[in-house]
XYZ file of C-alpha atoms in Angstrom:
558
model
C 77.813 -15.334 -13.780
C 75.265 -18.125 -14.224
C 76.204 -21.040 -16.474
C 74.049 -21.869 -19.539
C 72.698 -24.946 -17.817
C 71.584 -22.872 -14.827
C 69.951 -20.364 -17.126
C 68.182 -23.172 -18.916
C 66.881 -24.559 -15.611
C 65.468 -21.202 -14.519
C 63.951 -20.625 -17.948
C 62.280 -24.060 -17.852
C 60.969 -23.406 -14.327
C 59.545 -20.047 -15.417
C 57.743 -21.644 -18.362
C 56.258 -24.327 -16.089
C 55.044 -21.679 -13.638
C 53.468 -19.650 -16.417
C 51.765 -22.725 -17.842
C 50.367 -23.870 -14.508
C 49.407 -20.484 -13.160
C 48.239 -18.676 -16.290
C 44.704 -18.298 -15.014
C 45.849 -16.907 -11.653
C 48.382 -14.678 -13.337
C 45.760 -13.280 -15.688
C 43.237 -12.784 -12.928
C 45.767 -10.756 -10.975
C 46.375 -8.189 -13.692
C 43.102 -8.276 -15.629
C 39.540 -7.572 -14.494
C 37.918 -10.665 -13.103
C 34.668 -11.450 -14.868
C 32.278 -13.947 -13.378
C 31.966 -17.333 -14.986
C 28.725 -17.667 -16.985
C 27.511 -20.284 -14.526
C 28.108 -17.842 -11.653
C 26.155 -14.981 -13.240
C 22.880 -16.277 -11.911
C 24.357 -16.188 -8.382
C 25.315 -12.516 -8.516
C 22.266 -11.621 -6.437
C 23.640 -13.735 -3.599
C 26.017 -10.801 -3.131
C 29.239 -12.857 -3.081
C 30.458 -13.090 -6.688
C 31.126 -9.348 -7.043
C 32.054 -8.707 -3.434
C 34.814 -6.059 -3.091
C 34.760 -5.411 -6.846
C 33.526 -1.933 -7.773
C 34.573 -1.352 -11.350
C 31.719 -0.234 -13.642
C 31.153 -3.750 -14.949
C 30.585 -5.161 -11.459
C 28.436 -2.237 -10.376
C 26.129 -2.686 -13.358
C 26.092 -6.450 -12.899
C 25.069 -6.125 -9.250
C 22.561 -3.360 -10.034
C 20.573 -5.855 -12.109
C 19.493 -7.337 -8.771
C 17.449 -4.195 -8.062
C 14.806 -5.533 -10.432
C 15.478 -9.267 -10.009
C 14.928 -9.229 -6.239
C 11.290 -8.143 -6.219
C 9.959 -11.045 -4.183
C 11.106 -11.630 -0.634
C 10.781 -15.385 -1.237
C 13.306 -15.281 -4.104
C 15.957 -17.786 -3.019
C 18.504 -16.481 -5.531
C 18.706 -13.149 -3.685
C 20.502 -12.430 -0.433
C 19.304 -8.957 0.523
C 21.744 -8.687 3.417
C 24.816 -9.311 1.245
C 23.579 -7.049 -1.543
C 22.824 -4.184 0.835
C 26.248 -4.635 2.441
C 27.816 -4.431 -1.025
C 26.374 -0.973 -1.638
C 27.163 0.228 1.882
C 30.799 -0.880 1.455
C 30.905 0.955 -1.859
C 30.872 4.228 0.084
C 33.987 3.085 1.955
C 35.599 2.040 -1.317
C 35.023 5.505 -2.789
C 36.867 7.097 0.117
C 39.636 4.566 0.684
C 40.218 2.662 -2.557
C 38.885 4.526 -5.562
C 41.250 6.367 -7.877
C 38.366 7.985 -9.720
C 36.867 11.267 -8.624
C 33.402 10.579 -10.046
C 31.065 7.758 -11.078
C 28.449 8.357 -13.741
C 26.133 5.403 -14.346
C 22.416 5.378 -15.129
C 21.543 4.214 -11.606
C 24.476 5.715 -9.696
C 26.017 9.164 -9.501
C 28.963 9.631 -7.128
C 31.548 12.275 -6.299
C 34.795 11.964 -4.348
C 36.370 15.170 -3.081
C 39.239 16.078 -0.743
C 38.005 18.663 1.742
C 40.068 20.728 4.188
C 39.186 20.238 7.835
C 39.706 23.958 8.387
C 37.086 25.395 6.019
C 35.322 28.614 6.945
C 31.926 27.999 5.344
C 29.397 25.206 5.014
C 29.603 23.122 1.839
C 26.643 22.555 -0.481
C 26.450 19.807 -3.097
C 23.754 19.156 -5.708
C 21.940 15.794 -5.619
C 20.299 15.596 -9.011
C 19.543 11.983 -10.043
C 20.636 12.793 -13.591
C 23.956 14.491 -12.787
C 27.077 13.760 -10.765
C 26.925 15.562 -7.405
C 28.857 18.791 -7.493
C 29.660 21.668 -5.186
C 27.206 24.509 -5.763
C 26.477 27.998 -4.419
C 23.550 28.597 -2.107
C 20.703 28.926 -4.581
C 17.616 26.922 -3.624
C 15.800 27.616 -6.893
C 18.558 26.269 -9.109
C 19.391 23.274 -6.905
C 16.262 22.028 -5.112
C 17.939 18.651 -4.378
C 21.056 19.254 -2.349
C 23.002 18.425 0.783
C 24.495 20.981 3.150
C 27.498 19.845 5.188
C 28.294 22.115 8.158
C 31.878 23.239 8.600
C 31.745 21.925 12.183
C 31.528 18.414 10.699
C 34.988 18.751 9.156
C 36.382 20.561 12.173
C 35.433 17.571 14.325
C 37.555 15.347 12.058
C 40.733 17.436 12.277
C 42.930 15.456 14.656
C 46.206 15.045 12.823
C 44.629 15.431 9.400
C 44.527 18.628 7.411
C 41.980 17.251 4.985
C 39.533 14.360 4.635
C 38.157 12.518 1.682
C 34.399 12.972 1.236
C 32.141 10.713 -0.848
C 28.610 11.692 -1.902
C 26.446 9.322 -3.945
C 22.898 9.157 -5.314
C 21.705 5.574 -5.816
C 18.507 4.484 -7.593
C 17.471 1.201 -5.936
C 14.499 0.482 -8.211
C 11.223 -1.065 -7.120
C 12.584 -4.344 -5.755
C 13.153 -5.364 -2.150
C 16.657 -3.979 -1.665
C 16.798 -1.377 1.103
C 13.126 -1.844 1.868
C 13.725 -3.627 5.156
C 11.120 -5.150 7.473
C 9.628 -1.725 8.090
C 8.448 -1.242 4.501
C 8.087 -4.894 3.490
C 5.197 -5.356 5.946
C 3.331 -2.285 4.713
C 1.044 -2.154 1.728
C 1.620 1.388 0.541
C 4.988 2.402 2.009
C 7.934 3.094 -0.296
C 11.226 4.935 -0.641
C 10.371 8.190 -2.374
C 11.497 8.029 -6.010
C 13.518 4.882 -5.058
C 16.418 7.218 -4.315
C 19.124 6.871 -1.635
C 21.670 9.542 -0.777
C 24.965 8.413 0.713
C 27.362 10.723 2.574
C 30.569 9.216 3.940
C 34.126 9.984 5.034
C 35.139 6.330 4.905
C 35.063 3.949 7.832
C 35.246 6.835 10.274
C 32.019 6.729 12.274
C 30.431 10.176 12.466
C 27.548 10.578 14.949
C 26.166 13.156 17.364
C 26.950 16.201 15.229
C 26.322 19.500 17.021
C 25.172 20.940 13.688
C 23.196 18.411 11.646
C 23.774 17.926 7.958
C 20.829 19.031 5.844
C 19.445 17.146 2.830
C 16.687 18.638 0.658
C 14.511 16.310 -1.435
C 12.282 17.915 -4.058
C 9.028 16.175 -4.969
C 5.465 16.749 -6.104
C 2.745 17.402 -3.575
C 1.818 14.127 -1.900
C -1.715 12.882 -1.103
C -3.005 14.035 2.307
C -3.299 10.443 3.528
C 0.441 9.874 3.043
C 3.304 11.224 5.118
C 7.001 11.721 4.415
C 9.607 10.731 6.981
C 13.370 11.333 6.921
C 15.246 8.135 7.707
C 18.689 6.543 7.539
C 19.752 2.946 7.031
C 20.585 1.444 10.415
C 22.786 -1.642 9.965
C 22.294 -2.618 13.613
C 18.558 -3.281 13.165
C 17.653 -6.896 12.578
C 19.778 -9.302 10.614
C 20.015 -7.226 7.437
C 19.365 -3.667 8.688
C 16.309 -1.440 8.513
C 15.231 2.173 8.240
C 15.284 4.363 11.344
C 14.413 7.999 11.997
C 16.472 8.310 15.195
C 18.614 11.439 15.124
C 16.748 12.826 12.095
C 14.092 15.526 11.879
C 11.682 16.240 9.027
C 10.666 19.695 7.822
C 7.920 19.993 5.207
C 8.034 22.785 2.662
C 6.234 23.516 -0.584
C 7.167 20.691 -2.975
C 10.262 19.957 -0.904
C 11.157 18.131 2.294
C 14.269 18.956 4.312
C 15.947 16.276 6.411
C 18.359 17.122 9.215
C 20.420 14.287 10.710
C 23.262 14.220 13.230
C 25.310 11.464 11.549
C 26.591 10.199 8.180
C 25.284 7.175 6.278
C 22.675 6.355 3.607
C 19.593 8.586 3.790
C 16.171 8.424 2.153
C 12.685 9.865 2.358
C 9.980 7.307 3.171
C 6.482 7.763 1.782
C 4.095 6.006 4.149
C 0.395 5.933 5.103
C -0.530 8.581 7.653
C -2.412 6.125 9.866
C -0.506 6.325 13.122
C -1.367 4.304 16.210
C -3.724 6.917 17.697
C -5.616 7.309 14.409
C -5.940 3.554 13.897
C -7.221 3.099 17.452
C -9.768 5.907 17.021
C -10.994 4.509 13.702
C -11.181 1.031 15.213
C -13.328 2.281 18.099
C -15.651 4.140 15.717
C -15.962 1.023 13.553
C -16.600 -1.195 16.559
C -19.324 1.117 17.881
C -20.978 1.448 14.476
C -20.732 -2.250 13.648
C -22.094 -3.169 17.087
C -25.089 -0.884 16.627
C -25.577 -2.188 13.089
C -25.601 -5.784 14.283
C -28.345 -4.987 16.825
C -30.540 -3.232 14.258
C -29.834 -5.836 11.592
C -31.027 -8.491 14.051
C -34.215 -6.432 14.545
C -34.598 -6.267 10.751
C -34.283 -10.038 10.371
C -36.758 -10.664 13.240
C -39.242 -8.159 11.794
C -39.035 -9.804 8.366
C -39.498 -13.272 9.867
C -42.609 -12.109 11.698
C -43.965 -10.463 8.568
C -43.464 -13.638 6.540
C -45.238 -15.644 9.250
C -48.180 -13.205 9.157
C -48.344 -13.190 5.364
C -47.065 -16.658 4.633
C -48.913 -16.944 1.298
C -47.529 -13.695 -0.151
C -44.297 -13.460 -2.080
C -42.371 -10.327 -1.165
C -39.142 -10.608 -3.102
C -38.043 -7.067 -2.244
C -38.152 -7.818 1.478
C -36.396 -11.145 0.918
C -33.549 -9.316 -0.796
C -33.397 -6.814 2.087
C -33.181 -9.716 4.537
C -30.419 -11.435 2.529
C -28.423 -8.190 2.523
C -29.043 -7.795 6.262
C -27.873 -11.347 6.971
C -24.676 -10.926 4.924
C -23.972 -7.577 6.567
C -24.618 -9.017 10.045
C -22.190 -11.883 9.395
C -19.599 -9.478 7.960
C -19.739 -7.356 11.123
C -19.518 -10.487 13.259
C -16.404 -11.758 11.448
C -14.941 -8.238 11.695
C -15.243 -8.341 15.475
C -13.748 -11.838 15.618
C -10.903 -10.761 13.331
C -10.088 -7.754 15.511
C -9.882 -9.911 18.621
C -7.919 -12.785 17.090
C -4.738 -14.088 18.696
C -1.623 -12.954 16.725
C -0.110 -16.380 17.428
C -2.795 -18.208 15.462
C -1.606 -20.995 13.208
C -1.283 -20.125 9.497
C -4.203 -22.437 8.650
C -6.505 -20.752 11.190
C -5.492 -17.284 9.990
C -6.031 -18.371 6.389
C -9.541 -19.597 7.261
C -10.346 -16.350 9.082
C -9.204 -14.258 6.130
C -11.196 -16.389 3.677
C -14.417 -16.162 5.736
C -14.031 -12.387 6.163
C -13.410 -12.032 2.428
C -16.439 -14.205 1.592
C -18.947 -12.182 3.608
C -17.501 -8.916 2.293
C -18.074 -10.124 -1.262
C -21.574 -11.297 -0.272
C -22.374 -7.769 0.924
C -21.103 -6.284 -2.353
C -23.091 -8.814 -4.371
C -26.381 -8.350 -2.495
C -26.049 -4.570 -2.772
C -25.681 -5.093 -6.515
C -28.758 -7.334 -6.523
C -30.677 -4.646 -4.615
C -29.838 -2.260 -7.446
C -30.844 -4.859 -10.053
C -34.213 -5.392 -8.357
C -34.692 -1.635 -8.129
C -33.972 -1.355 -11.836
C -36.694 -3.916 -12.629
C -39.258 -2.165 -10.430
C -38.625 1.487 -11.262
C -36.890 1.607 -14.630
C -37.867 -1.439 -16.644
C -41.321 -1.984 -15.042
C -42.681 -4.270 -17.787
C -41.630 -7.843 -18.596
C -40.105 -8.334 -15.167
C -41.326 -11.859 -14.550
C -38.629 -14.427 -13.871
C -39.297 -17.999 -12.897
C -37.762 -18.868 -9.506
C -36.611 -15.262 -9.286
C -35.362 -15.153 -5.679
C -33.754 -18.596 -5.965
C -31.658 -17.349 -8.883
C -30.731 -14.206 -6.969
C -29.678 -16.361 -4.010
C -27.453 -18.498 -6.212
C -25.727 -15.321 -7.416
C -25.649 -13.624 -4.019
C -24.111 -16.537 -2.122
C -22.525 -18.591 -4.902
C -20.515 -16.002 -6.848
C -18.544 -14.869 -3.748
C -17.828 -18.528 -2.928
C -16.311 -19.071 -6.386
C -14.145 -15.970 -6.002
C -12.903 -17.082 -2.580
C -12.045 -20.529 -3.949
C -10.092 -18.888 -6.760
C -8.294 -16.630 -4.304
C -7.486 -19.636 -2.111
C -5.886 -21.411 -5.061
C -3.500 -18.451 -5.360
C -2.619 -18.788 -1.647
C -3.408 -15.108 -1.032
C -4.684 -15.142 2.575
C -2.526 -14.529 5.625
C -1.549 -11.968 8.289
C -2.120 -8.304 7.410
C -0.568 -5.561 9.546
C -0.906 -1.792 9.719
C 2.105 0.000 11.164
C 2.646 3.510 12.464
C 5.381 5.930 11.451
C 7.843 4.255 13.793
C 7.198 0.818 12.327
C 5.202 -0.443 15.320
C 2.194 -2.667 14.658
C -1.046 -0.768 15.305
C -3.487 -3.321 13.899
C -3.161 -6.936 12.836
C -5.815 -8.889 10.953
C -6.193 -12.153 9.089
C -6.757 -10.821 5.622
C -4.711 -10.692 2.397
C -0.981 -11.310 2.248
C -0.815 -10.793 -1.513
C -1.730 -7.442 -3.073
C -2.752 -8.552 -6.571
C -5.624 -10.715 -5.338
C -6.770 -7.909 -3.024
C -6.878 -5.393 -5.855
C -8.757 -7.734 -8.216
C -11.258 -9.481 -5.934
C -11.973 -6.610 -3.531
C -11.109 -3.258 -5.093
C -12.005 -4.258 -8.651
C -15.189 -6.148 -7.730
C -16.343 -3.330 -5.472
C -15.711 -0.733 -8.174
C -17.795 -2.665 -10.730
C -20.759 -3.181 -8.391
C -20.570 0.368 -7.062
C -20.629 1.923 -10.536
C -23.634 -0.238 -11.481
C -25.449 0.742 -8.276
C -24.664 4.422 -8.794
C -26.015 4.357 -12.358
C -29.251 2.652 -11.260
C -29.689 5.082 -8.363
C -29.111 7.979 -10.745
C -31.834 6.675 -13.065
C -34.210 6.275 -10.125
C -33.485 9.831 -9.026
C -34.233 11.044 -12.535
C -37.547 9.148 -12.461
C -38.484 10.560 -9.059
C -37.775 14.192 -9.821
C -39.158 14.200 -13.350
C -42.540 12.637 -12.480
C -45.213 15.379 -12.411
C -46.737 16.068 -8.988
C -50.418 15.295 -8.544
C -51.002 18.672 -6.998
C -49.014 21.795 -7.655
C -49.151 22.851 -4.015
C -47.536 19.577 -2.950
C -44.511 19.973 -5.219
C -42.132 21.067 -2.451
C -43.330 18.290 -0.192
C -42.870 15.741 -2.960
C -39.267 16.883 -3.501
C -38.468 16.360 0.159
C -40.019 12.905 0.004
C -37.965 12.179 -3.082
C -34.766 13.198 -1.297
C -35.585 11.007 1.711
C -36.472 8.124 -0.581
C -33.107 8.393 -2.332
C -31.296 8.425 1.032
C -33.126 5.248 2.030
C -32.347 3.534 -1.254
C -28.730 4.671 -0.985
C -28.331 2.620 2.181
C -29.584 -0.475 0.344
C -27.256 -0.154 -2.654
C -24.254 0.834 -0.505
C -23.574 4.390 -1.572
C -21.777 5.003 1.731
C -19.114 2.540 0.587
C -18.253 5.003 -2.157
C -16.733 7.272 0.475
C -13.735 4.924 0.342
C -12.831 6.537 -2.990
C -12.470 9.887 -1.206
C -10.171 8.657 1.581
C -6.998 9.849 -0.243
C -8.252 13.408 0.369
C -7.257 13.212 4.027
C -8.007 11.962 7.510
C -11.376 13.725 7.704
C -12.787 11.639 4.850
C -11.410 8.468 6.466
C -13.343 9.276 9.635
C -16.494 10.070 7.634
C -16.180 6.773 5.748
C -15.715 4.776 8.971
C -18.662 6.520 10.642
C -21.267 6.274 7.885
C -20.240 2.873 6.595
C -20.238 1.143 9.975
C -23.789 2.396 10.640
C -25.185 1.003 7.374
C -27.217 -1.609 9.271
C -28.952 1.124 11.274
C -29.863 2.967 8.063
C -31.266 -0.211 6.490
C -33.439 -0.884 9.561
C -34.828 2.670 9.534
C -35.651 2.425 5.820
C -37.448 -0.899 6.150
C -39.479 0.297 9.155
C -40.536 3.446 7.273
C -41.318 1.401 4.171
C -43.240 -1.485 5.680
C -44.826 0.208 8.704
C -46.175 3.445 7.179
C -48.792 5.615 8.786
C -52.297 4.862 7.607
C -52.655 8.323 6.050
C -49.455 7.994 4.088
C -49.926 4.554 2.570
C -50.405 5.902 -0.920
C -48.370 9.083 -0.750
C -45.115 7.811 -2.200
C -45.018 6.250 -5.605
C -41.516 4.967 -5.012
C -42.467 3.298 -1.759
C -45.336 1.592 -3.533
C -43.004 0.415 -6.234
C -40.583 -0.883 -3.634
C -43.365 -3.004 -2.159
C -44.493 -4.246 -5.566
C -44.290 -8.008 -5.764
C -42.091 -9.622 -8.333
C -43.920 -12.925 -8.379
C -41.660 -15.884 -8.946
C -44.105 -18.772 -8.520
C -41.468 -20.904 -6.857
């Protein structure tokens, strides 16, 4: 029996231990919550490591939206991705719960016999916890089928294994995007949804019967393709998507993935431009742009000779045609240089190449808009069309406005390498262009859309004028209609109607080829129109009212 003094000593020692180690004692038996100062470091993937209670899961899931920029220094994508991959192992080996039901995560843990007689099917609805279901494709369009041979291969000394199935919504950030998607403009994980299938740390590969995952979805645009992939932790420093060992079967509003291993799976939505298609389109563009450059040079030479012959006449229409031809010639030239550039160029050189290419593209858009404006004055407005220093003002707009836009884009540091990749993630084309999407959408897509709509409206008004003017002779009505159609085709090349085919490219590969073909030959069309317009046959000099109007002088008295 201990004496009172001994008991007092042990009691005093216990109190000292409790006083000095209260924080450690509490942290051992109570959930550990991050210190407020550490909360901002959660996206480094270390604070919540190995903690998978609901609080920590939700805390880490906030990084799905926080880590939207690859340059975000507060995010460590590798650690965060490893956290969610290890969660699958935790479900199998450490979790006491049979299900997880959070807004972004649905998970099921189930003990399965290794001697089952039938395949197992589980639902994969993003709004419900996965559950075992009967074979009914209509009721459960999203599901995973696990072959019985999978469990038979795990028998060994075990009569049953623990299976974990999870559906994870990764949001629109950079987690689980990997280098393969980060370098693409339009690639994404379909519905931002990952499906995890795991039996713990046991590595399962080379299945004789593949597991089958069905993803339901709406019909996708023809210029996009769906690919079944899994997250390969051995790729790169942080992992990447791979399609090795997986096959893709397309069905009506559903895609079925079959893979011979277990891990995280997803369906990638990516542009359909594979290497062969990109090479074919590049060759078409090179041939068309080369021919356009030759004919644009002829156009510029012809105009120079005409000005030298008629040096005292002001022909503003022809001057505008020449300005458009020059901008288009320089755009094609920079396109060729950009295609042949060295991928190892310095960032400054690539930035300069992207800026110059952007500038001449905007010049082409602007001069096509000015062509439409001049056409509006000649055909639609007709009266009160005198402007002092008319062509000088047009030149300031045609060359100056694009320069201002490029300077603004430069201030946002938006130029850099631009790559197009095939379905396997291999680079098929690399240009010096835009590295930032927002500037591309505003200064290229938005600017083009505005000028194109203006040009289309003006061309529509001109068409209305042409086909509503009464014919001089009733017998010539059919002939006049044909001339009107040809006139509209010629004017269409000046105002860039072929560029509008870009709007139709989502309809499929055929429209992409049509766009590349017609658009790259725009210079040829412009040359043909100018030759027909300014070198008419003697008998046809007065036959076309529109041609006469096109040659009408807008005197500027410079």
